[in-house]
Amino acid sequence: MFDRLVNLDRRILYAIIFVLIAFPLISPIGLPISVSSMVVAAYEVVDSLEEGDVVAWSFDYTVGGGPDCHPHSEAVWQHFFDKGIRVVAVSFVPEGAQFSRELVMLWEEQGKVYGEDMIDVGFIAGFETGIGEFVGNPTGASPTCVRGTRVADHPIMEGIDDVDDFALVGAIATGAPGPFEWVRQLAGYRVPYLPGVVTVMGPQTIPYYESGQAVGLLMGLRDAASYEVLMERPGMATAAMDSQSFAHLFIILLVVLGNIIYFTQQRREADNQ
Amino acid sequence: MKTTEAPMFIGTVMGIILILEYFLNIPILGTIGSNLRQWGIIVAAFALMLAAINLIRIHLMTLSESKDTEERIFSLILLAGLFSIAISGVFMTQESPIFRFLFDNMVQPLGATIFSSLIFFIVSASFRAFRARNLDSTLLLVAGVLIMLGKAPVGEVIWDQFPAIAVWIEDYPNLAGNRGILIGTGVGTVALGLRILTGLDRSHLGGQI
Protein backbone atom coordinates (compact mmCIF):
# COMPACT_ATOMS: atom_id res chain seq x y z
CA MET A 1 0.00 0.00 0.00
CA PHE A 2 2.75 2.41 1.08
CA ASP A 3 4.91 1.63 -1.96
CA ARG A 4 1.93 2.02 -4.26
CA LEU A 5 1.32 5.48 -2.81
CA VAL A 6 4.97 6.45 -3.23
CA ASN A 7 4.90 5.45 -6.88
CA LEU A 8 1.41 6.76 -7.55
CA ASP A 9 0.93 7.59 -11.23
CA ARG A 10 0.50 11.36 -11.53
CA ARG A 11 -2.20 10.83 -14.16
CA ILE A 12 -4.45 9.48 -11.37
CA LEU A 13 -3.96 12.77 -9.50
CA TYR A 14 -4.74 14.69 -12.69
CA ALA A 15 -7.94 12.71 -13.19
CA ILE A 16 -9.06 13.27 -9.59
CA ILE A 17 -8.45 17.04 -9.70
CA PHE A 18 -10.25 17.26 -13.05
CA VAL A 19 -13.33 15.57 -11.57
CA LEU A 20 -13.15 17.65 -8.38
CA ILE A 21 -13.13 20.88 -10.39
CA ALA A 22 -15.65 19.86 -13.03
CA PHE A 23 -18.25 18.28 -10.76
CA PRO A 24 -19.14 21.37 -8.65
CA LEU A 25 -19.28 23.49 -11.81
CA ILE A 26 -21.93 21.16 -13.23
CA SER A 27 -23.73 20.70 -9.94
CA PRO A 28 -22.95 23.60 -7.50
CA ILE A 29 -23.14 22.86 -3.80
CA GLY A 30 -23.47 26.47 -2.63
CA LEU A 31 -20.88 26.69 0.14
CA PRO A 32 -21.20 29.98 2.07
CA ILE A 33 -18.81 32.73 0.94
CA SER A 34 -17.44 35.20 3.48
CA VAL A 35 -16.48 38.71 2.38
CA SER A 36 -13.15 40.37 3.20
CA SER A 37 -12.91 43.96 4.43
CA MET A 38 -11.10 44.93 1.20
CA VAL A 39 -14.04 43.77 -0.93
CA VAL A 40 -16.51 45.50 1.39
CA ALA A 41 -14.45 48.70 0.99
CA ALA A 42 -14.50 48.32 -2.81
CA TYR A 43 -18.25 47.72 -2.80
CA GLU A 44 -18.91 50.72 -0.56
CA VAL A 45 -16.83 53.03 -2.74
CA VAL A 46 -18.79 52.03 -5.84
CA ASP A 47 -22.06 52.15 -3.92
CA SER A 48 -21.32 55.70 -2.76
CA LEU A 49 -21.07 56.98 -6.35
CA GLU A 50 -24.01 58.93 -7.70
CA GLU A 51 -26.12 58.42 -10.79
CA GLY A 52 -24.44 60.06 -13.79
CA ASP A 53 -20.92 59.91 -12.33
CA VAL A 54 -18.25 58.92 -14.85
CA VAL A 55 -15.63 56.32 -13.91
CA ALA A 56 -12.60 54.98 -15.79
CA TRP A 57 -12.15 51.21 -15.92
CA SER A 58 -8.91 49.72 -17.20
CA PHE A 59 -8.75 46.16 -18.51
CA ASP A 60 -5.08 45.38 -17.95
CA TYR A 61 -5.33 41.61 -18.05
CA THR A 62 -4.31 38.94 -20.50
CA VAL A 63 -6.35 35.99 -21.72
CA GLY A 64 -4.46 33.67 -19.35
CA GLY A 65 -5.58 35.59 -16.29
CA GLY A 66 -8.99 36.39 -17.75
CA PRO A 67 -10.90 33.69 -15.83
CA ASP A 68 -9.47 35.07 -12.57
CA CYS A 69 -9.86 38.77 -13.41
CA HIS A 70 -12.73 39.26 -15.85
CA PRO A 71 -15.36 38.35 -13.22
CA HIS A 72 -14.21 41.49 -11.31
CA SER A 73 -15.11 43.65 -14.29
CA GLU A 74 -18.38 41.80 -14.87
CA ALA A 75 -19.48 42.18 -11.23
CA VAL A 76 -18.44 45.82 -10.79
CA TRP A 77 -19.88 46.89 -14.18
CA GLN A 78 -23.18 45.31 -13.12
CA HIS A 79 -23.02 47.46 -9.98
CA PHE A 80 -22.13 50.56 -12.05
CA PHE A 81 -25.07 50.19 -14.39
CA ASP A 82 -27.48 49.25 -11.58
CA LYS A 83 -26.67 52.68 -10.13
CA GLY A 84 -26.68 54.58 -13.43
CA ILE A 85 -22.93 55.24 -13.37
CA ARG A 86 -21.21 55.83 -16.72
CA VAL A 87 -18.00 54.03 -17.68
CA VAL A 88 -14.97 54.86 -19.83
CA ALA A 89 -13.22 51.60 -20.71
CA VAL A 90 -9.53 51.58 -21.60
CA SER A 91 -6.75 49.01 -21.75
CA PHE A 92 -2.99 49.11 -21.50
CA VAL A 93 -2.58 45.41 -22.39
CA PRO A 94 -3.43 44.38 -25.98
CA GLU A 95 -5.76 41.51 -25.05
CA GLY A 96 -7.49 43.66 -22.43
CA ALA A 97 -9.20 45.60 -25.18
CA GLN A 98 -11.03 42.42 -26.20
CA PHE A 99 -12.47 41.98 -22.73
CA SER A 100 -13.68 45.60 -22.72
CA ARG A 101 -15.18 45.10 -26.19
CA GLU A 102 -17.05 42.03 -24.87
CA LEU A 103 -18.54 43.92 -21.90
CA VAL A 104 -19.41 47.03 -23.91
CA MET A 105 -21.24 44.93 -26.52
CA LEU A 106 -23.00 42.96 -23.78
CA TRP A 107 -24.28 46.13 -22.11
CA GLU A 108 -25.24 47.63 -25.44
CA GLU A 109 -27.52 44.64 -25.90
CA GLN A 110 -28.99 45.47 -22.46
CA GLY A 111 -29.93 48.94 -23.71
CA LYS A 112 -26.98 51.08 -22.65
CA VAL A 113 -26.00 53.73 -25.18
CA TYR A 114 -22.46 53.77 -26.55
CA GLY A 115 -21.00 57.23 -26.17
CA GLU A 116 -23.41 58.30 -23.44
CA ASP A 117 -23.40 55.49 -20.86
CA MET A 118 -20.02 54.04 -21.83
CA ILE A 119 -17.26 54.22 -24.37
CA ASP A 120 -14.34 51.98 -25.20
CA VAL A 121 -11.11 53.93 -25.71
CA GLY A 122 -9.39 50.64 -26.57
CA PHE A 123 -5.75 49.67 -26.24
CA ILE A 124 -3.15 52.36 -25.59
CA ALA A 125 0.43 51.19 -26.14
CA GLY A 126 3.40 52.15 -23.99
CA PHE A 127 2.42 50.48 -20.70
CA GLU A 128 3.22 52.99 -17.90
CA THR A 129 3.84 55.79 -20.42
CA GLY A 130 0.35 55.18 -21.79
CA ILE A 131 -1.13 55.28 -18.28
CA GLY A 132 0.79 58.50 -17.57
CA GLU A 133 -0.67 60.14 -20.65
CA PHE A 134 -4.20 58.86 -20.00
CA VAL A 135 -4.32 60.22 -16.42
CA GLY A 136 -3.18 63.65 -17.59
CA ASN A 137 -5.13 63.75 -20.82
CA PRO A 138 -7.91 61.11 -21.03
CA THR A 139 -9.29 62.44 -24.31
CA GLY A 140 -5.91 62.77 -26.01
CA ALA A 141 -4.00 59.63 -25.04
CA SER A 142 -5.90 57.80 -27.77
CA PRO A 143 -7.53 60.37 -30.05
CA THR A 144 -10.24 57.97 -31.28
CA CYS A 145 -12.24 55.23 -29.59
CA VAL A 146 -12.41 51.65 -30.93
CA ARG A 147 -15.29 52.69 -33.23
CA GLY A 148 -13.27 55.45 -34.86
CA THR A 149 -15.02 58.43 -33.29
CA ARG A 150 -12.96 61.12 -31.56
CA VAL A 151 -12.91 60.31 -27.83
CA ALA A 152 -13.46 63.99 -26.98
CA ASP A 153 -16.63 64.10 -29.12
CA HIS A 154 -18.54 61.55 -27.02
CA PRO A 155 -21.05 63.12 -24.58
CA ILE A 156 -19.66 60.96 -21.75
CA MET A 157 -16.30 62.78 -22.01
CA GLU A 158 -17.81 66.22 -21.52
CA GLY A 159 -15.93 67.96 -18.71
CA ILE A 160 -13.25 65.27 -18.48
CA ASP A 161 -9.89 67.07 -18.69
CA ASP A 162 -7.79 64.89 -16.44
CA VAL A 163 -8.20 61.80 -14.29
CA ASP A 164 -9.49 63.86 -11.34
CA ASP A 165 -12.67 64.49 -13.32
CA PHE A 166 -13.52 60.80 -12.99
CA ALA A 167 -15.38 59.73 -9.84
CA LEU A 168 -13.28 56.56 -9.65
CA VAL A 169 -10.50 54.77 -11.50
CA GLY A 170 -10.64 50.99 -11.47
CA ALA A 171 -7.88 48.89 -13.00
CA ILE A 172 -7.80 45.11 -13.12
CA ALA A 173 -4.40 43.58 -13.85
CA THR A 174 -2.56 40.32 -14.27
CA GLY A 175 0.91 41.84 -14.17
CA ALA A 176 2.59 44.93 -15.56
CA PRO A 177 1.12 47.45 -16.01
CA GLY A 178 -0.70 46.96 -12.73
CA PRO A 179 -1.12 48.57 -9.31
CA PHE A 180 2.54 49.65 -9.10
CA GLU A 181 2.33 51.63 -12.33
CA TRP A 182 -1.12 53.05 -11.55
CA VAL A 183 -0.13 54.16 -8.04
CA ARG A 184 2.97 55.89 -9.43
CA GLN A 185 1.03 57.69 -12.15
CA LEU A 186 -1.92 58.65 -9.92
CA ALA A 187 0.37 60.29 -7.35
CA GLY A 188 -0.63 63.94 -7.20
CA TYR A 189 -4.22 63.25 -8.24
CA ARG A 190 -7.12 62.91 -5.81
CA VAL A 191 -9.26 60.39 -7.72
CA PRO A 192 -10.01 57.20 -5.74
CA TYR A 193 -8.19 54.20 -7.17
CA LEU A 194 -9.66 50.69 -7.02
CA PRO A 195 -7.32 47.89 -8.13
CA GLY A 196 -8.21 44.33 -8.91
CA VAL A 197 -5.53 41.72 -9.45
CA VAL A 198 -5.02 38.09 -10.33
CA THR A 199 -4.87 36.05 -7.10
CA VAL A 200 -1.10 35.57 -7.05
CA MET A 201 -0.55 39.36 -7.18
CA GLY A 202 -2.80 39.91 -4.18
CA PRO A 203 -0.25 39.76 -1.36
CA GLN A 204 2.04 42.30 -3.01
CA THR A 205 -0.87 44.69 -3.66
CA ILE A 206 -2.24 44.70 -0.09
CA PRO A 207 0.28 47.39 1.08
CA TYR A 208 -1.40 49.90 -1.27
CA TYR A 209 -4.78 49.22 0.33
CA GLU A 210 -3.40 49.42 3.85
CA SER A 211 -1.64 52.72 3.06
CA GLY A 212 -4.84 54.22 1.66
CA GLN A 213 -3.50 54.55 -1.90
CA ALA A 214 -6.15 52.06 -3.00
CA VAL A 215 -9.71 52.46 -1.74
CA GLY A 216 -10.43 48.74 -1.94
CA LEU A 217 -8.88 45.62 -3.42
CA LEU A 218 -10.23 42.71 -5.41
CA MET A 219 -8.01 39.62 -5.47
CA GLY A 220 -8.86 36.90 -7.93
CA LEU A 221 -12.03 34.95 -8.52
CA ARG A 222 -12.76 34.62 -4.80
CA ASP A 223 -13.24 38.37 -4.39
CA ALA A 224 -15.37 38.57 -7.54
CA ALA A 225 -17.61 35.97 -5.89
CA SER A 226 -17.62 38.04 -2.68
CA TYR A 227 -18.63 41.11 -4.70
CA GLU A 228 -21.48 39.13 -6.27
CA VAL A 229 -22.56 38.10 -2.77
CA LEU A 230 -22.62 41.76 -1.64
CA MET A 231 -24.71 42.67 -4.70
CA GLU A 232 -26.95 39.67 -4.05
CA ARG A 233 -26.48 38.70 -7.66
CA PRO A 234 -24.68 35.33 -7.76
CA GLY A 235 -22.89 34.78 -11.07
CA MET A 236 -20.14 32.68 -12.60
CA ALA A 237 -17.62 33.62 -9.89
CA THR A 238 -19.92 32.35 -7.15
CA ALA A 239 -20.53 29.15 -9.10
CA ALA A 240 -16.78 28.54 -9.41
CA MET A 241 -16.12 28.86 -5.67
CA ASP A 242 -17.17 25.28 -4.91
CA SER A 243 -14.65 24.03 -7.46
CA GLN A 244 -11.96 26.15 -5.85
CA SER A 245 -12.86 24.76 -2.43
CA PHE A 246 -12.56 21.17 -3.60
CA ALA A 247 -9.28 21.88 -5.40
CA HIS A 248 -7.81 23.56 -2.29
CA LEU A 249 -8.90 20.68 -0.06
CA PHE A 250 -7.42 18.11 -2.42
CA ILE A 251 -4.10 19.98 -2.60
CA ILE A 252 -3.96 20.19 1.22
CA LEU A 253 -4.71 16.48 1.43
CA LEU A 254 -1.87 15.75 -1.01
CA VAL A 255 0.56 17.97 0.92
CA VAL A 256 -0.28 16.14 4.16
CA LEU A 257 -0.10 12.73 2.48
CA GLY A 258 3.17 13.60 0.74
CA ASN A 259 4.72 14.67 4.04
CA ILE A 260 3.54 11.53 5.86
CA ILE A 261 5.21 9.47 3.11
CA TYR A 262 8.36 11.62 3.36
CA PHE A 263 8.71 11.25 7.13
CA THR A 264 7.89 7.53 7.01
CA GLN A 265 10.63 7.03 4.41
CA GLN A 266 13.06 9.04 6.55
CA ARG A 267 12.29 6.87 9.55
CA ARG A 268 12.66 3.66 7.54
CA GLU A 269 16.04 4.77 6.23
CA ALA A 270 17.17 5.67 9.75
CA ASP A 271 16.02 2.26 11.05
CA ASN A 272 17.87 0.45 8.23
CA GLN A 273 21.09 2.26 9.09
CA MET B 1 31.48 54.24 -27.03
CA LYS B 2 31.02 57.42 -29.15
CA THR B 3 27.82 56.04 -30.68
CA THR B 4 26.13 56.04 -27.28
CA GLU B 5 26.81 59.73 -26.55
CA ALA B 6 23.93 61.20 -28.59
CA PRO B 7 21.22 58.74 -27.39
CA MET B 8 22.45 59.19 -23.82
CA PHE B 9 22.26 62.99 -24.11
CA ILE B 10 18.75 62.84 -25.59
CA GLY B 11 17.65 60.40 -22.89
CA THR B 12 19.06 62.57 -20.11
CA VAL B 13 17.38 65.75 -21.40
CA MET B 14 14.03 64.01 -21.90
CA GLY B 15 14.26 62.34 -18.50
CA ILE B 16 14.99 65.62 -16.73
CA ILE B 17 12.06 67.32 -18.52
CA LEU B 18 9.67 64.53 -17.44
CA ILE B 19 10.95 64.62 -13.84
CA LEU B 20 10.52 68.40 -13.67
CA GLU B 21 7.05 68.11 -15.22
CA TYR B 22 6.08 65.51 -12.60
CA PHE B 23 7.09 67.69 -9.66
CA LEU B 24 6.45 71.24 -10.92
CA ASN B 25 3.16 72.69 -12.12
CA ILE B 26 4.50 74.68 -15.10
CA PRO B 27 2.14 74.64 -18.15
CA ILE B 28 4.88 74.56 -20.81
CA LEU B 29 6.51 71.56 -19.11
CA GLY B 30 3.10 69.87 -18.99
CA THR B 31 2.67 70.36 -22.75
CA ILE B 32 6.18 69.08 -23.52
CA GLY B 33 5.71 66.13 -21.15
CA SER B 34 2.40 65.20 -22.77
CA ASN B 35 3.99 65.35 -26.23
CA LEU B 36 6.89 63.18 -25.10
CA ARG B 37 4.51 60.58 -23.65
CA GLN B 38 2.52 60.55 -26.90
CA TRP B 39 5.78 59.93 -28.77
CA GLY B 40 6.41 57.11 -26.30
CA ILE B 41 3.00 55.60 -27.07
CA ILE B 42 3.68 55.79 -30.83
CA VAL B 43 7.16 54.27 -30.46
CA ALA B 44 5.71 51.48 -28.28
CA ALA B 45 3.06 50.76 -30.93
CA PHE B 46 5.81 50.50 -33.55
CA ALA B 47 7.77 48.22 -31.21
CA LEU B 48 4.77 45.87 -31.14
CA MET B 49 4.70 45.90 -34.94
CA LEU B 50 8.45 45.28 -35.04
CA ALA B 51 7.99 42.29 -32.75
CA ALA B 52 5.30 40.90 -35.06
CA ILE B 53 7.54 41.41 -38.12
CA ASN B 54 10.42 39.67 -36.36
CA LEU B 55 8.16 36.75 -35.45
CA ILE B 56 6.99 36.45 -39.05
CA ARG B 57 10.59 36.61 -40.34
CA ILE B 58 11.78 33.86 -37.97
CA HIS B 59 8.91 31.52 -38.78
CA LEU B 60 9.14 32.14 -42.53
CA MET B 61 12.80 31.14 -42.26
CA THR B 62 11.80 28.02 -40.34
CA LEU B 63 9.25 27.18 -43.05
CA SER B 64 11.76 27.57 -45.85
CA GLU B 65 14.90 26.19 -44.23
CA SER B 66 14.00 23.69 -41.52
CA LYS B 67 14.14 19.98 -42.32
CA ASP B 68 12.04 19.10 -39.29
CA THR B 69 8.47 18.58 -40.56
CA GLU B 70 6.94 19.02 -37.11
CA GLU B 71 8.71 22.34 -36.62
CA ARG B 72 7.50 23.55 -40.01
CA ILE B 73 3.91 22.58 -39.21
CA PHE B 74 4.05 24.53 -35.93
CA SER B 75 5.46 27.57 -37.73
CA LEU B 76 2.73 27.34 -40.34
CA ILE B 77 0.04 27.18 -37.64
CA LEU B 78 1.57 30.19 -35.88
CA LEU B 79 1.70 32.24 -39.08
CA ALA B 80 -1.85 31.26 -40.03
CA GLY B 81 -3.09 32.33 -36.60
CA LEU B 82 -1.11 35.55 -36.63
CA PHE B 83 -2.29 36.61 -40.09
CA SER B 84 -5.92 35.63 -39.57
CA ILE B 85 -6.14 37.61 -36.31
CA ALA B 86 -4.20 40.58 -37.71
CA ILE B 87 -6.11 40.78 -41.01
CA SER B 88 -9.54 40.36 -39.42
CA GLY B 89 -8.73 42.84 -36.66
CA VAL B 90 -7.11 45.53 -38.80
CA PHE B 91 -9.28 45.38 -41.93
CA MET B 92 -12.66 44.28 -40.49
CA THR B 93 -12.40 46.02 -37.04
CA GLN B 94 -12.30 44.26 -33.71
CA GLU B 95 -16.07 44.12 -33.52
CA SER B 96 -16.39 42.10 -36.73
CA PRO B 97 -17.92 38.62 -36.32
CA ILE B 98 -14.80 36.92 -37.74
CA PHE B 99 -12.40 38.63 -35.33
CA ARG B 100 -14.76 38.03 -32.41
CA PHE B 101 -15.13 34.37 -33.38
CA LEU B 102 -11.35 33.90 -33.54
CA PHE B 103 -10.72 35.69 -30.26
CA ASP B 104 -13.64 34.32 -28.25
CA ASN B 105 -13.34 30.74 -29.47
CA MET B 106 -9.61 30.31 -30.00
CA VAL B 107 -7.37 32.91 -28.37
CA GLN B 108 -9.30 33.23 -25.12
CA PRO B 109 -9.90 29.50 -24.46
CA LEU B 110 -6.30 28.64 -25.42
CA GLY B 111 -4.86 31.29 -23.10
CA ALA B 112 -7.13 30.25 -20.26
CA THR B 113 -6.29 26.58 -20.84
CA ILE B 114 -2.54 27.18 -20.64
CA PHE B 115 -2.94 29.16 -17.41
CA SER B 116 -5.41 26.68 -15.94
CA SER B 117 -3.25 23.67 -16.73
CA LEU B 118 -0.97 24.91 -13.94
CA ILE B 119 -3.34 23.17 -11.53
CA PHE B 120 -2.05 19.78 -12.71
CA PHE B 121 1.55 20.78 -11.98
CA ILE B 122 0.51 22.21 -8.61
CA VAL B 123 -1.28 18.98 -7.72
CA SER B 124 1.72 16.87 -8.71
CA ALA B 125 4.16 19.20 -6.90
CA SER B 126 2.04 19.32 -3.74
CA PHE B 127 2.28 15.54 -3.50
CA ARG B 128 5.92 15.09 -4.54
CA ALA B 129 7.82 18.27 -3.69
CA PHE B 130 6.14 20.33 -0.96
CA ARG B 131 8.00 18.84 2.02
CA ALA B 132 8.61 20.10 5.55
CA ARG B 133 12.35 19.50 5.21
CA ASN B 134 13.49 22.34 7.49
CA LEU B 135 12.07 25.26 9.49
CA ASP B 136 11.78 27.58 6.46
CA SER B 137 9.91 25.11 4.30
CA THR B 138 7.71 24.12 7.27
CA LEU B 139 6.72 27.77 7.82
CA LEU B 140 5.98 28.17 4.12
CA LEU B 141 3.96 24.96 4.07
CA VAL B 142 1.90 25.83 7.16
CA ALA B 143 1.27 29.40 5.93
CA GLY B 144 0.28 28.08 2.49
CA VAL B 145 -2.16 25.54 3.92
CA LEU B 146 -3.71 28.14 6.27
CA ILE B 147 -4.11 30.66 3.44
CA MET B 148 -5.71 28.04 1.19
CA LEU B 149 -8.15 27.06 3.94
CA GLY B 150 -8.83 30.70 4.77
CA LYS B 151 -9.49 31.68 1.18
CA ALA B 152 -11.63 28.76 0.07
CA PRO B 153 -15.25 28.77 1.30
CA VAL B 154 -14.85 25.21 2.52
CA GLY B 155 -12.25 26.37 5.07
CA GLU B 156 -14.87 28.45 6.84
CA VAL B 157 -17.21 25.47 6.90
CA ILE B 158 -14.50 23.37 8.60
CA TRP B 159 -13.59 26.07 11.16
CA ASP B 160 -14.88 29.63 11.13
CA GLN B 161 -11.52 31.04 12.30
CA PHE B 162 -9.58 30.01 9.18
CA PRO B 163 -10.50 33.23 7.27
CA ALA B 164 -9.37 35.33 10.26
CA ILE B 165 -6.03 33.48 10.37
CA ALA B 166 -5.56 34.00 6.61
CA VAL B 167 -6.30 37.72 7.00
CA TRP B 168 -3.79 37.96 9.88
CA ILE B 169 -1.08 36.30 7.74
CA GLU B 170 -1.84 38.70 4.88
CA ASP B 171 -2.03 41.81 7.07
CA TYR B 172 1.04 41.28 9.24
CA PRO B 173 3.86 38.97 8.05
CA ASN B 174 2.96 39.41 4.37
CA LEU B 175 2.37 43.15 4.62
CA ALA B 176 5.65 43.72 6.46
CA GLY B 177 7.63 41.68 3.93
CA ASN B 178 6.00 43.25 0.89
CA ARG B 179 6.38 46.79 2.26
CA GLY B 180 10.07 46.12 2.68
CA ILE B 181 10.31 44.83 -0.89
CA LEU B 182 8.34 47.81 -2.26
CA ILE B 183 10.44 50.38 -0.39
CA GLY B 184 13.64 48.62 -1.48
CA THR B 185 12.43 48.51 -5.08
CA GLY B 186 11.52 52.21 -4.92
CA VAL B 187 14.92 53.22 -3.60
CA GLY B 188 16.61 50.98 -6.17
CA THR B 189 14.53 52.49 -8.99
CA VAL B 190 15.52 56.03 -7.97
CA ALA B 191 19.18 55.01 -7.80
CA LEU B 192 19.03 53.29 -11.21
CA GLY B 193 17.20 56.29 -12.70
CA LEU B 194 19.90 58.65 -11.46
CA ARG B 195 22.65 56.39 -12.80
CA ILE B 196 20.99 56.28 -16.24
CA LEU B 197 20.31 60.04 -16.31
CA THR B 198 23.86 60.87 -15.36
CA GLY B 199 25.29 58.38 -17.86
CA LEU B 200 26.90 56.15 -15.21
CA ASP B 201 24.78 53.23 -16.42
CA ARG B 202 24.69 52.76 -20.19
CA SER B 203 23.67 49.12 -20.30
CA HIS B 204 20.37 50.03 -22.05
CA LEU B 205 22.45 51.48 -24.90
CA GLY B 206 24.57 48.39 -25.21
CA GLY B 207 27.43 49.85 -23.19
CA GLN B 208 29.13 48.78 -19.99
CA ILE B 209 27.35 48.99 -16.63
Coordinates of C-alpha atoms in Angstrom, one line a residue, chain A residues 61-267:
Chain A
Y61 CA -5.3 41.6 -18.0
T62 CA -4.3 38.9 -20.5
V63 CA -6.3 36.0 -21.7
G64 CA -4.5 33.7 -19.3
G65 CA -5.6 35.6 -16.3
G66 CA -9.0 36.4 -17.8
P67 CA -10.9 33.7 -15.8
D68 CA -9.5 35.1 -12.6
C69 CA -9.9 38.8 -13.4
H70 CA -12.7 39.3 -15.9
P71 CA -15.4 38.4 -13.2
H72 CA -14.2 41.5 -11.3
S73 CA -15.1 43.6 -14.3
E74 CA -18.4 41.8 -14.9
A75 CA -19.5 42.2 -11.2
V76 CA -18.4 45.8 -10.8
W77 CA -19.9 46.9 -14.2
Q78 CA -23.2 45.3 -13.1
H79 CA -23.0 47.5 -10.0
F80 CA -22.1 50.6 -12.1
F81 CA -25.1 50.2 -14.4
D82 CA -27.5 49.3 -11.6
K83 CA -26.7 52.7 -10.1
G84 CA -26.7 54.6 -13.4
I85 CA -22.9 55.2 -13.4
R86 CA -21.2 55.8 -16.7
V87 CA -18.0 54.0 -17.7
V88 CA -15.0 54.9 -19.8
A89 CA -13.2 51.6 -20.7
V90 CA -9.5 51.6 -21.6
S91 CA -6.7 49.0 -21.8
F92 CA -3.0 49.1 -21.5
V93 CA -2.6 45.4 -22.4
P94 CA -3.4 44.4 -26.0
E95 CA -5.8 41.5 -25.1
G96 CA -7.5 43.7 -22.4
A97 CA -9.2 45.6 -25.2
Q98 CA -11.0 42.4 -26.2
F99 CA -12.5 42.0 -22.7
S100 CA -13.7 45.6 -22.7
R101 CA -15.2 45.1 -26.2
E102 CA -17.0 42.0 -24.9
L103 CA -18.5 43.9 -21.9
V104 CA -19.4 47.0 -23.9
M105 CA -21.2 44.9 -26.5
L106 CA -23.0 43.0 -23.8
W107 CA -24.3 46.1 -22.1
E108 CA -25.2 47.6 -25.4
E109 CA -27.5 44.6 -25.9
Q110 CA -29.0 45.5 -22.5
G111 CA -29.9 48.9 -23.7
K112 CA -27.0 51.1 -22.7
V113 CA -26.0 53.7 -25.2
Y114 CA -22.5 53.8 -26.6
G115 CA -21.0 57.2 -26.2
E116 CA -23.4 58.3 -23.4
D117 CA -23.4 55.5 -20.9
M118 CA -20.0 54.0 -21.8
I119 CA -17.3 54.2 -24.4
D120 CA -14.3 52.0 -25.2
V121 CA -11.1 53.9 -25.7
G122 CA -9.4 50.6 -26.6
F123 CA -5.8 49.7 -26.2
I124 CA -3.1 52.4 -25.6
A125 CA 0.4 51.2 -26.1
G126 CA 3.4 52.2 -24.0
F127 CA 2.4 50.5 -20.7
E128 CA 3.2 53.0 -17.9
T129 CA 3.8 55.8 -20.4
G130 CA 0.4 55.2 -21.8
I131 CA -1.1 55.3 -18.3
G132 CA 0.8 58.5 -17.6
E133 CA -0.7 60.1 -20.6
F134 CA -4.2 58.9 -20.0
V135 CA -4.3 60.2 -16.4
G136 CA -3.2 63.7 -17.6
N137 CA -5.1 63.7 -20.8
P138 CA -7.9 61.1 -21.0
T139 CA -9.3 62.4 -24.3
G140 CA -5.9 62.8 -26.0
A141 CA -4.0 59.6 -25.0
S142 CA -5.9 57.8 -27.8
P143 CA -7.5 60.4 -30.1
T144 CA -10.2 58.0 -31.3
C145 CA -12.2 55.2 -29.6
V146 CA -12.4 51.7 -30.9
R147 CA -15.3 52.7 -33.2
G148 CA -13.3 55.4 -34.9
T149 CA -15.0 58.4 -33.3
R150 CA -13.0 61.1 -31.6
V151 CA -12.9 60.3 -27.8
A152 CA -13.5 64.0 -27.0
D153 CA -16.6 64.1 -29.1
H154 CA -18.5 61.5 -27.0
P155 CA -21.1 63.1 -24.6
I156 CA -19.7 61.0 -21.8
M157 CA -16.3 62.8 -22.0
E158 CA -17.8 66.2 -21.5
G159 CA -15.9 68.0 -18.7
I160 CA -13.3 65.3 -18.5
D161 CA -9.9 67.1 -18.7
D162 CA -7.8 64.9 -16.4
V163 CA -8.2 61.8 -14.3
D164 CA -9.5 63.9 -11.3
D165 CA -12.7 64.5 -13.3
F166 CA -13.5 60.8 -13.0
A167 CA -15.4 59.7 -9.8
L168 CA -13.3 56.6 -9.6
V169 CA -10.5 54.8 -11.5
G170 CA -10.6 51.0 -11.5
A171 CA -7.9 48.9 -13.0
I172 CA -7.8 45.1 -13.1
A173 CA -4.4 43.6 -13.8
T174 CA -2.6 40.3 -14.3
G175 CA 0.9 41.8 -14.2
A176 CA 2.6 44.9 -15.6
P177 CA 1.1 47.5 -16.0
G178 CA -0.7 47.0 -12.7
P179 CA -1.1 48.6 -9.3
F180 CA 2.5 49.7 -9.1
E181 CA 2.3 51.6 -12.3
W182 CA -1.1 53.1 -11.5
V183 CA -0.1 54.2 -8.0
R184 CA 3.0 55.9 -9.4
Q185 CA 1.0 57.7 -12.1
L186 CA -1.9 58.6 -9.9
A187 CA 0.4 60.3 -7.3
G188 CA -0.6 63.9 -7.2
Y189 CA -4.2 63.2 -8.2
R190 CA -7.1 62.9 -5.8
V191 CA -9.3 60.4 -7.7
P192 CA -10.0 57.2 -5.7
Y193 CA -8.2 54.2 -7.2
L194 CA -9.7 50.7 -7.0
P195 CA -7.3 47.9 -8.1
G196 CA -8.2 44.3 -8.9
V197 CA -5.5 41.7 -9.4
V198 CA -5.0 38.1 -10.3
T199 CA -4.9 36.1 -7.1
V200 CA -1.1 35.6 -7.0
M201 CA -0.5 39.4 -7.2
G202 CA -2.8 39.9 -4.2
P203 CA -0.3 39.8 -1.4
Q204 CA 2.0 42.3 -3.0
T205 CA -0.9 44.7 -3.7
I206 CA -2.2 44.7 -0.1
P207 CA 0.3 47.4 1.1
Y208 CA -1.4 49.9 -1.3
Y209 CA -4.8 49.2 0.3
E210 CA -3.4 49.4 3.9
S211 CA -1.6 52.7 3.1
G212 CA -4.8 54.2 1.7
Q213 CA -3.5 54.6 -1.9
A214 CA -6.2 52.1 -3.0
V215 CA -9.7 52.5 -1.7
G216 CA -10.4 48.7 -1.9
L217 CA -8.9 45.6 -3.4
L218 CA -10.2 42.7 -5.4
M219 CA -8.0 39.6 -5.5
G220 CA -8.9 36.9 -7.9
L221 CA -12.0 34.9 -8.5
R222 CA -12.8 34.6 -4.8
D223 CA -13.2 38.4 -4.4
A224 CA -15.4 38.6 -7.5
A225 CA -17.6 36.0 -5.9
S226 CA -17.6 38.0 -2.7
Y227 CA -18.6 41.1 -4.7
E228 CA -21.5 39.1 -6.3
V229 CA -22.6 38.1 -2.8
L230 CA -22.6 41.8 -1.6
M231 CA -24.7 42.7 -4.7
E232 CA -26.9 39.7 -4.0
R233 CA -26.5 38.7 -7.7
P234 CA -24.7 35.3 -7.8
G235 CA -22.9 34.8 -11.1
M236 CA -20.1 32.7 -12.6
A237 CA -17.6 33.6 -9.9
T238 CA -19.9 32.3 -7.2
A239 CA -20.5 29.1 -9.1
A240 CA -16.8 28.5 -9.4
M241 CA -16.1 28.9 -5.7
D242 CA -17.2 25.3 -4.9
S243 CA -14.7 24.0 -7.5
Q244 CA -12.0 26.2 -5.9
S245 CA -12.9 24.8 -2.4
F246 CA -12.6 21.2 -3.6
A247 CA -9.3 21.9 -5.4
H248 CA -7.8 23.6 -2.3
L249 CA -8.9 20.7 -0.1
F250 CA -7.4 18.1 -2.4
I251 CA -4.1 20.0 -2.6
I252 CA -4.0 20.2 1.2
L253 CA -4.7 16.5 1.4
L254 CA -1.9 15.8 -1.0
V255 CA 0.6 18.0 0.9
V256 CA -0.3 16.1 4.2
L257 CA -0.1 12.7 2.5
G258 CA 3.2 13.6 0.7
N259 CA 4.7 14.7 4.0
I260 CA 3.5 11.5 5.9
I261 CA 5.2 9.5 3.1
Y262 CA 8.4 11.6 3.4
F263 CA 8.7 11.3 7.1
T264 CA 7.9 7.5 7.0
Q265 CA 10.6 7.0 4.4
Q266 CA 13.1 9.0 6.5
R267 CA 12.3 6.9 9.6

